[in-house]
């Protein structure tokens, strides 16, 4: 079976390629490398001993996208390609709407033309907006607090309209919680450009000596130690969730959303202390004021994915820290 992975050179995409190749799927990657390096594809090939067919193409380039569908018999698409920085999306919203939403519309239009109607879409827990009740189940109210979140929310709606117009589609909307960690080989991992916005890459860059100290955004939240609580999920567990979703979309039609999280909430300081314990590295930090837009607690109720996809997150916080550290310490400058 041939799977097209848009954004397959990126963080989650590259880990998903490993899982698919190990199971014998043929993998075609499309990526414009706007936030990734081709080296990640080579590393995936090294890990798996299998080849990837790679197209350096922009999703917005319909003509070249069509060529991919003409040259390959594609059975399903896993759609990771998109911009993902919340802060940047506030500064350049039109770039985000164009890239994420127009890119998805072009992709779906071409898929429909070539009768490929199995799609897995990278959504996000960000569609739950200002979380009021945890754990969060899929039927919780949806909203967005920034342009990035709105692109995910709008795309979910667009895909629902698409399914309603043509019941041959089979679509899984995967709402990721906080992916961290790396493949156990230490060969692939998260490679943010510039200073990281997210917590785990910030911690690993402090530990490796690239950054001076972590700033913990607030210790006055209503949580067990006052710092924000999140559902950190190992990227390999997340990647395996895509394989399970693929199993489902291949044998059914419809559109369904699934939370991919562990169901457990850990605080910022829980993560720092676990990291220090398992790696033996110190992570100096100071407490600063809250980051605007952050919620106190965000963690999943993953029951639906457990039951309907037969998917369970298996790796714990220690695994996430050890694997993130192996990647960072072996590759202090990422893929460069
Ligand atoms: P990433 O930036 O590492 O990967 C995205 C890939 O898409 C990159 O390789 C980039 O070059 C490519 N891309 C972007 N726009 C493109 C375009 N127009 N044409 C072709 N390629 C394009 O990000 P990631 O962390 O792997 O995230 C993958 C997806 O999951 C994204 O859609 C993101 O919004 C979503 N998501 C990520 C997180 C997270 O914490 N990492 C959380 C929730 C949802
Ligand atoms: C953020 C995005 C979310 C996106 C997700 C994954 C915001 C408001 N939300 O989620 O839309 O889907 O990343 O890319 O940006 N923290 C620190 N110091 C730091 C960094 C983070 O204390 O230097 C804290 C935060 O306040 C938060 C926790 O760590 O409590 C996790 O932060 P982060 O990794 O940025 O993820 P989210 O904010 O949950």
Short mmCIF file of C-alpha atoms and ligand atoms in Angstrom, two decimals:
data_model
loop_
_atom_site.label_atom_id
_atom_site.label_comp_id
_atom_site.label_asym_id
_atom_site.label_seq_id
_atom_site.Cartn_x
_atom_site.Cartn_y
_atom_site.Cartn_z
CA UNK A 1 0.00 0.00 0.00
CA UNK A 2 1.28 3.49 -0.93
CA UNK A 3 0.85 6.38 1.47
CA UNK A 4 1.51 10.02 0.59
CA UNK A 5 2.86 11.97 3.55
CA UNK A 6 2.66 15.75 3.18
CA UNK A 7 5.13 17.46 5.52
CA UNK A 8 6.90 14.11 5.92
CA UNK A 9 10.33 15.70 6.44
CA UNK A 10 9.09 17.44 9.61
CA UNK A 11 9.11 16.36 13.24
CA UNK A 12 5.98 14.21 13.50
CA UNK A 13 5.97 13.27 9.80
CA UNK A 14 9.48 11.77 9.89
CA UNK A 15 8.60 9.60 12.91
CA UNK A 16 5.42 8.45 11.17
CA UNK A 17 7.43 7.51 8.07
CA UNK A 18 9.56 5.20 10.25
CA UNK A 19 6.50 3.38 11.60
CA UNK A 20 4.95 2.98 8.15
CA UNK A 21 8.17 1.78 6.48
CA UNK A 22 8.79 -0.73 9.28
CA UNK A 23 5.34 -2.18 8.59
CA UNK A 24 6.04 -2.54 4.87
CA UNK A 25 4.06 0.43 3.52
CA UNK A 26 5.46 2.32 0.53
CA UNK A 27 6.03 5.92 1.56
CA UNK A 28 5.97 8.97 -0.69
CA UNK A 29 6.94 12.24 0.98
CA UNK A 30 5.99 15.69 -0.26
CA UNK A 31 7.59 18.63 1.56
CA UNK A 32 8.77 22.11 0.56
CA UNK A 33 11.39 22.01 3.38
CA UNK A 34 10.16 25.39 4.68
CA UNK A 35 10.59 24.10 8.24
CA UNK A 36 12.70 20.96 7.81
CA UNK A 37 15.78 19.46 6.17
CA UNK A 38 16.04 16.70 3.59
CA UNK A 39 18.57 15.07 5.93
CA UNK A 40 15.64 13.83 8.05
CA UNK A 41 14.48 11.71 5.11
CA UNK A 42 17.95 10.17 4.75
CA UNK A 43 17.99 9.40 8.48
CA UNK A 44 14.60 7.70 8.24
CA UNK A 45 15.99 5.59 5.39
CA UNK A 46 18.99 4.69 7.59
CA UNK A 47 16.79 3.68 10.52
CA UNK A 48 14.49 1.51 8.44
CA UNK A 49 16.78 0.30 5.64
CA UNK A 50 13.95 1.27 3.23
CA UNK A 51 13.69 3.93 0.50
CA UNK A 52 11.39 6.94 0.45
CA UNK A 53 10.23 8.59 -2.75
CA UNK A 54 10.73 12.28 -2.02
CA UNK A 55 9.19 15.26 -3.83
CA UNK A 56 10.38 18.74 -2.86
CA UNK A 57 7.11 20.42 -3.70
CA UNK A 58 4.91 23.12 -2.22
CA UNK A 59 1.35 22.05 -1.54
CA UNK A 60 0.18 25.31 -3.08
CA UNK A 61 1.77 24.31 -6.40
CA UNK A 62 -1.20 22.44 -7.84
CA UNK A 63 0.48 21.51 -11.13
CA UNK A 64 3.38 19.69 -9.45
CA UNK A 65 1.05 18.19 -6.84
CA UNK A 66 -0.99 16.62 -9.63
CA UNK A 67 2.19 15.08 -11.04
CA UNK A 68 2.67 13.21 -7.75
CA UNK A 69 -0.80 11.71 -8.12
CA UNK A 70 -0.24 10.90 -11.79
CA UNK A 71 3.11 9.21 -11.17
CA UNK A 72 2.01 7.11 -8.17
CA UNK A 73 -0.93 4.95 -7.22
CA UNK A 74 -1.71 6.51 -3.86
CA UNK A 75 -4.02 4.70 -1.44
CA UNK A 76 -4.22 7.29 1.35
CA UNK A 77 -2.79 10.63 2.43
CA UNK A 78 -1.48 11.66 5.83
CA UNK A 79 -1.48 15.45 5.84
CA UNK A 80 1.06 17.06 8.19
CA UNK A 81 2.17 19.98 6.00
CA UNK A 82 1.42 23.34 7.57
CA UNK A 83 2.84 26.19 9.60
CA UNK A 84 2.59 25.66 13.36
CA UNK A 85 3.88 28.63 15.33
CA UNK A 86 1.17 30.33 17.38
CA UNK A 87 3.14 33.56 17.87
CA UNK A 88 4.06 33.86 14.19
CA UNK A 89 0.44 33.24 13.18
CA UNK A 90 -0.61 36.32 15.14
CA UNK A 91 1.96 38.43 13.24
CA UNK A 92 1.32 37.07 9.74
CA UNK A 93 -2.21 35.60 9.81
CA UNK A 94 -2.73 35.71 6.05
CA UNK A 95 0.38 33.56 5.48
CA UNK A 96 -1.05 31.01 7.90
CA UNK A 97 -4.53 31.02 6.38
CA UNK A 98 -3.08 30.73 2.88
CA UNK A 99 -0.56 28.00 3.61
CA UNK A 100 -2.65 25.86 5.94
CA UNK A 101 -6.17 26.32 4.59
CA UNK A 102 -5.54 26.90 0.87
CA UNK A 103 -2.92 24.13 0.95
CA UNK A 104 -5.46 21.69 2.38
CA UNK A 105 -8.16 22.73 -0.10
CA UNK A 106 -5.82 22.19 -3.05
CA UNK A 107 -4.73 18.83 -1.64
CA UNK A 108 -8.32 17.63 -1.19
CA UNK A 109 -9.35 18.87 -4.63
CA UNK A 110 -6.51 16.95 -6.26
CA UNK A 111 -7.25 13.88 -4.11
CA UNK A 112 -10.87 13.96 -5.25
CA UNK A 113 -9.83 14.31 -8.90
CA UNK A 114 -7.63 11.21 -8.60
CA UNK A 115 -10.24 9.32 -6.52
CA UNK A 116 -8.07 9.12 -3.39
CA UNK A 117 -10.52 9.69 -0.55
CA UNK A 118 -8.72 8.38 2.53
CA UNK A 119 -7.25 11.20 4.60
CA UNK A 120 -5.66 11.62 8.00
CA UNK A 121 -5.35 15.23 9.10
CA UNK A 122 -3.03 16.71 11.77
CA UNK A 123 -5.34 18.70 13.98
CA UNK A 124 -4.45 19.87 17.46
CA UNK A 125 -5.73 20.17 21.00
CA UNK A 126 -5.62 23.89 20.25
CA UNK A 127 -9.16 23.46 18.78
CA UNK A 128 -10.44 23.19 22.37
CA UNK A 129 -9.52 26.87 22.89
CA UNK A 130 -9.81 28.11 26.45
CA UNK A 131 -10.11 24.76 28.16
CA UNK A 132 -12.62 24.78 30.99
CA UNK A 133 -12.91 21.14 31.95
CA UNK A 134 -10.27 18.40 31.96
CA UNK A 135 -9.85 15.69 30.84
CA UNK A 136 -10.98 16.91 27.43
CA UNK A 137 -13.17 14.60 25.35
CA UNK A 138 -13.80 15.03 21.63
CA UNK A 139 -17.27 16.47 22.17
CA UNK A 140 -15.99 19.36 24.32
CA UNK A 141 -16.78 22.83 22.94
CA UNK A 142 -14.45 23.99 20.17
CA UNK A 143 -12.98 27.46 19.73
CA UNK A 144 -9.76 29.16 18.77
CA UNK A 145 -7.70 31.84 20.43
CA UNK A 146 -5.24 32.65 17.63
CA UNK A 147 -4.94 32.40 13.81
CA UNK A 148 -2.99 29.10 13.96
CA UNK A 149 -5.77 27.52 16.03
CA UNK A 150 -8.37 28.95 13.68
CA UNK A 151 -6.68 27.29 10.68
CA UNK A 152 -7.08 23.90 12.42
CA UNK A 153 -10.68 24.62 13.40
CA UNK A 154 -11.62 25.84 9.89
CA UNK A 155 -9.92 22.89 8.22
CA UNK A 156 -11.84 20.47 10.45
CA UNK A 157 -15.08 22.18 9.34
CA UNK A 158 -14.06 22.18 5.68
CA UNK A 159 -13.34 18.46 5.87
CA UNK A 160 -16.75 17.83 7.45
CA UNK A 161 -18.41 19.73 4.59
CA UNK A 162 -16.38 17.70 2.12
CA UNK A 163 -17.52 14.43 3.65
CA UNK A 164 -21.15 15.64 3.74
CA UNK A 165 -20.92 16.40 0.01
CA UNK A 166 -19.37 13.05 -0.90
CA UNK A 167 -19.88 10.11 1.44
CA UNK A 168 -17.06 8.10 -0.15
CA UNK A 169 -14.52 10.06 1.90
CA UNK A 170 -12.97 8.57 4.99
CA UNK A 171 -11.28 11.14 7.20
CA UNK A 172 -9.62 11.02 10.61
CA UNK A 173 -9.00 14.30 12.41
CA UNK A 174 -6.22 13.61 14.91
CA UNK A 175 -6.06 16.14 17.71
CA UNK A 176 -2.54 15.96 19.11
CA UNK A 177 -1.78 17.07 22.64
CA UNK A 178 1.89 17.96 23.39
CA UNK A 179 4.25 15.80 21.33
CA UNK A 180 7.79 15.56 22.72
CA UNK A 181 10.64 13.04 22.64
CA UNK A 182 12.36 11.46 19.68
CA UNK A 183 13.01 8.12 18.02
CA UNK A 184 15.06 5.85 20.29
CA UNK A 185 17.88 5.69 17.70
CA UNK A 186 18.70 9.34 18.42
CA UNK A 187 18.84 9.89 14.65
CA UNK A 188 15.65 11.89 14.19
CA UNK A 189 13.92 14.39 16.46
CA UNK A 190 12.55 17.90 16.77
CA UNK A 191 14.73 20.54 15.11
CA UNK A 192 13.14 23.95 15.73
CA UNK A 193 14.59 26.92 13.87
CA UNK A 194 15.83 29.73 16.12
CA UNK A 195 15.00 29.88 19.81
CA UNK A 196 12.35 27.25 20.62
CA UNK A 197 8.88 28.36 21.72
CA UNK A 198 7.90 25.01 23.15
CA UNK A 199 8.95 23.64 26.49
CA UNK A 200 10.85 20.41 25.75
CA UNK A 201 13.20 21.73 23.03
CA UNK A 202 13.89 24.69 25.32
CA UNK A 203 14.81 22.34 28.18
CA UNK A 204 17.12 20.21 26.00
CA UNK A 205 18.85 23.30 24.61
CA UNK A 206 19.46 24.58 28.14
CA UNK A 207 20.81 21.17 29.15
CA UNK A 208 23.17 21.04 26.16
CA UNK A 209 24.45 24.55 26.94
CA UNK A 210 22.96 26.41 23.95
CA UNK A 211 20.60 28.44 26.15
CA UNK A 212 21.32 29.91 29.54
CA UNK A 213 18.24 29.04 31.60
CA UNK A 214 14.61 28.06 31.26
CA UNK A 215 11.96 30.65 31.98
CA UNK A 216 8.96 29.01 33.62
CA UNK A 217 5.87 30.97 32.60
CA UNK A 218 3.99 31.37 35.88
CA UNK A 219 3.80 29.40 39.14
CA UNK A 220 0.48 30.77 40.31
CA UNK A 221 -1.87 28.50 38.32
CA UNK A 222 -4.44 26.35 40.07
CA UNK A 223 -2.33 23.17 39.69
CA UNK A 224 -0.44 20.92 42.13
CA UNK A 225 2.75 23.04 41.98
CA UNK A 226 1.40 26.23 40.40
CA UNK A 227 2.95 25.63 36.95
CA UNK A 228 0.99 24.76 33.81
CA UNK A 229 -0.14 21.16 33.32
CA UNK A 230 -0.02 19.48 29.90
CA UNK A 231 -0.52 16.07 28.32
CA UNK A 232 2.97 15.29 27.00
CA UNK A 233 2.93 12.45 24.50
CA UNK A 234 5.92 10.59 23.06
CA UNK A 235 6.21 11.34 19.33
CA UNK A 236 6.66 7.61 18.58
CA UNK A 237 3.34 6.82 20.29
CA UNK A 238 1.80 9.65 18.27
CA UNK A 239 3.28 8.24 15.05
CA UNK A 240 1.82 4.82 15.88
CA UNK A 241 -1.57 6.51 16.32
CA UNK A 242 -1.43 7.44 12.63
CA UNK A 243 -0.94 3.81 11.64
CA UNK A 244 -3.98 2.85 13.74
CA UNK A 245 -6.03 5.65 12.18
CA UNK A 246 -4.92 4.47 8.75
CA UNK A 247 -6.18 0.96 9.54
CA UNK A 248 -9.55 2.48 10.29
CA UNK A 249 -9.92 4.86 7.36
CA UNK A 250 -8.91 2.14 4.90
CA UNK A 251 -11.90 -0.03 5.84
CA UNK A 252 -14.60 2.56 6.48
CA UNK A 253 -16.08 5.86 5.36
CA UNK A 254 -17.00 8.85 7.52
CA UNK A 255 -15.28 11.60 9.44
CA UNK A 256 -14.19 11.32 13.05
CA UNK A 257 -12.04 13.29 15.48
CA UNK A 258 -9.70 11.54 17.93
CA UNK A 259 -7.67 12.88 20.81
CA UNK A 260 -4.11 11.58 20.75
CA UNK A 261 -2.85 12.10 24.28
CA UNK A 262 -1.89 9.95 27.23
CA UNK A 263 -4.71 11.13 29.49
CA UNK A 264 -2.17 12.14 32.12
CA UNK A 265 -1.29 15.72 33.01
CA UNK A 266 2.21 16.70 34.14
CA UNK A 267 3.35 20.18 35.13
CA UNK A 268 6.22 22.20 33.70
CA UNK A 269 8.24 21.48 36.85
CA UNK A 270 7.35 17.76 36.76
CA UNK A 271 8.92 17.67 33.32
CA UNK A 272 12.01 19.63 34.40
CA UNK A 273 12.57 17.38 37.43
CA UNK A 274 12.01 14.15 35.50
CA UNK A 275 14.44 15.35 32.84
CA UNK A 276 17.07 16.14 35.46
CA UNK A 277 16.56 12.77 37.17
CA UNK A 278 16.89 10.57 34.09
CA UNK A 279 19.64 12.50 32.30
CA UNK A 280 21.69 13.69 35.28
CA UNK A 281 21.80 17.16 33.64
CA UNK A 282 20.85 20.31 35.54
CA UNK A 283 18.21 22.59 34.04
CA UNK A 284 18.53 25.98 35.71
CA UNK A 285 15.27 27.93 35.64
CA UNK A 286 13.62 31.11 36.88
CA UNK A 287 9.95 31.79 37.36
CA UNK A 288 8.63 34.64 35.22
CA UNK A 289 5.12 35.94 34.62
CA UNK A 290 2.47 33.93 32.79
CA UNK A 291 2.63 33.71 28.98
CA UNK A 292 -0.50 35.34 27.53
CA UNK A 293 -2.91 32.79 26.09
CA UNK A 294 -1.75 29.85 28.24
CA UNK A 295 -4.30 27.76 30.12
CA UNK A 296 -3.68 26.17 33.54
CA UNK A 297 -4.44 22.56 32.61
CA UNK A 298 -4.85 20.75 29.33
CA UNK A 299 -4.99 16.98 29.09
CA UNK A 300 -6.89 14.46 27.01
CA UNK A 301 -9.53 11.90 27.55
CA UNK A 302 -8.14 9.40 25.01
CA UNK A 303 -10.93 6.81 25.50
CA UNK A 304 -12.32 7.19 21.98
CA UNK A 305 -8.94 6.51 20.32
CA UNK A 306 -8.35 3.62 22.77
CA UNK A 307 -11.68 1.99 21.89
CA UNK A 308 -12.19 2.79 18.21
CA UNK A 309 -8.58 2.81 16.97
CA UNK A 310 -7.21 0.29 19.51
CA UNK A 311 -4.46 2.80 20.19
CA UNK A 312 -2.78 3.36 23.55
CA UNK A 313 0.15 5.62 24.45
CA UNK A 314 2.78 3.30 25.95
CA UNK A 315 5.81 5.49 26.65
CA UNK A 316 6.09 7.42 29.91
CA UNK A 317 7.56 10.79 30.84
CA UNK A 318 10.99 9.24 31.58
CA UNK A 319 11.12 7.68 28.09
CA UNK A 320 10.18 11.05 26.57
CA UNK A 321 12.98 12.83 28.47
CA UNK A 322 15.63 10.19 27.75
CA UNK A 323 14.81 10.04 24.04
CA UNK A 324 14.64 13.83 23.66
CA UNK A 325 18.02 14.08 25.36
CA UNK A 326 19.62 11.36 23.23
CA UNK A 327 18.54 13.25 20.09
CA UNK A 328 19.67 16.64 21.41
CA UNK A 329 23.03 15.49 22.79
CA UNK A 330 23.88 13.48 19.64
CA UNK A 331 22.78 16.36 17.40
CA UNK A 332 23.45 19.63 19.24
CA UNK A 333 22.73 21.56 16.03
CA UNK A 334 19.84 19.43 14.84
CA UNK A 335 20.18 18.23 11.24
CA UNK A 336 22.87 20.80 10.30
P1 LIG B 1 7.00 20.52 11.28
O1 LIG B 1 7.10 21.97 10.96
O2 LIG B 1 8.20 19.83 11.80
O3 LIG B 1 6.48 19.72 9.99
C1 LIG B 1 5.63 20.31 9.03
C2 LIG B 1 6.26 20.09 7.67
O4 LIG B 1 5.41 20.65 6.66
C3 LIG B 1 7.62 20.77 7.54
O5 LIG B 1 8.57 19.81 7.10
C4 LIG B 1 7.40 21.86 6.49
O6 LIG B 1 8.56 22.06 5.69
C5 LIG B 1 6.24 21.30 5.70
N1 LIG B 1 5.38 22.31 5.04
C6 LIG B 1 4.81 23.40 5.59
N2 LIG B 1 4.09 24.04 4.65
C7 LIG B 1 4.21 23.34 3.49
C8 LIG B 1 3.69 23.50 2.17
N3 LIG B 1 2.92 24.53 1.83
N4 LIG B 1 4.03 22.59 1.23
C9 LIG B 1 4.81 21.55 1.55
N5 LIG B 1 5.33 21.33 2.76
C10 LIG B 1 5.02 22.22 3.73
O7 LIG B 1 5.76 20.34 12.29
P2 LIG B 1 5.31 19.07 13.13
O8 LIG B 1 5.57 19.38 14.55
O9 LIG B 1 5.83 17.83 12.53
O10 LIG B 1 3.74 19.18 12.91
C11 LIG B 1 3.08 18.49 11.87
C12 LIG B 1 1.62 18.89 11.86
O11 LIG B 1 1.05 18.61 13.13
C13 LIG B 1 1.37 20.37 11.59
O12 LIG B 1 0.23 20.49 10.78
C14 LIG B 1 1.11 20.94 12.97
O13 LIG B 1 0.29 22.07 12.94
C15 LIG B 1 0.42 19.77 13.64
N6 LIG B 1 0.56 19.79 15.11
C16 LIG B 1 1.83 19.81 15.66
C17 LIG B 1 1.97 19.87 17.04
C18 LIG B 1 3.34 19.91 17.68
O14 LIG B 1 3.43 20.20 18.87
N7 LIG B 1 4.43 19.64 16.99
C19 LIG B 1 0.83 19.87 17.86
C20 LIG B 1 -0.42 19.81 17.28
C21 LIG B 1 -0.54 19.78 15.88
C1 LIG B 2 1.66 25.30 22.29
C2 LIG B 2 0.64 26.06 21.50
C3 LIG B 2 -0.34 25.08 20.88
C4 LIG B 2 0.42 24.08 20.03
C5 LIG B 2 1.47 23.40 20.89
C6 LIG B 2 2.31 22.43 20.14
C7 LIG B 2 0.45 28.24 22.64
C8 LIG B 2 -0.41 29.12 23.48
N1 LIG B 2 -0.05 27.00 22.38
O1 LIG B 2 0.99 24.57 23.31
O2 LIG B 2 -1.28 25.77 20.07
O3 LIG B 2 -0.47 23.12 19.49
O4 LIG B 2 2.33 24.38 21.46
O5 LIG B 2 3.14 23.08 19.23
O6 LIG B 2 1.52 28.63 22.19
N2 LIG B 2 6.53 26.86 29.04
C9 LIG B 2 7.42 27.49 29.90
N3 LIG B 2 8.59 27.98 29.39
C10 LIG B 2 8.90 27.88 28.06
C11 LIG B 2 7.99 27.23 27.19
C12 LIG B 2 6.80 26.75 27.72
O7 LIG B 2 7.18 27.60 31.10
O8 LIG B 2 9.98 28.37 27.65
C13 LIG B 2 5.29 26.30 29.61
C14 LIG B 2 4.02 26.91 29.04
O9 LIG B 2 3.63 28.04 29.77
C15 LIG B 2 3.03 25.73 29.15
C16 LIG B 2 3.92 24.50 28.99
O10 LIG B 2 5.25 24.94 29.26
O11 LIG B 2 2.48 25.72 30.44
C17 LIG B 2 3.89 23.90 27.60
O12 LIG B 2 4.17 24.94 26.64
P1 LIG B 2 4.41 24.62 25.09
O13 LIG B 2 5.41 23.54 24.95
O14 LIG B 2 4.67 25.91 24.41
O15 LIG B 2 3.03 24.00 24.61
P2 LIG B 2 1.54 24.60 24.78
O16 LIG B 2 1.54 25.99 25.23
O17 LIG B 2 0.75 23.62 25.57
#
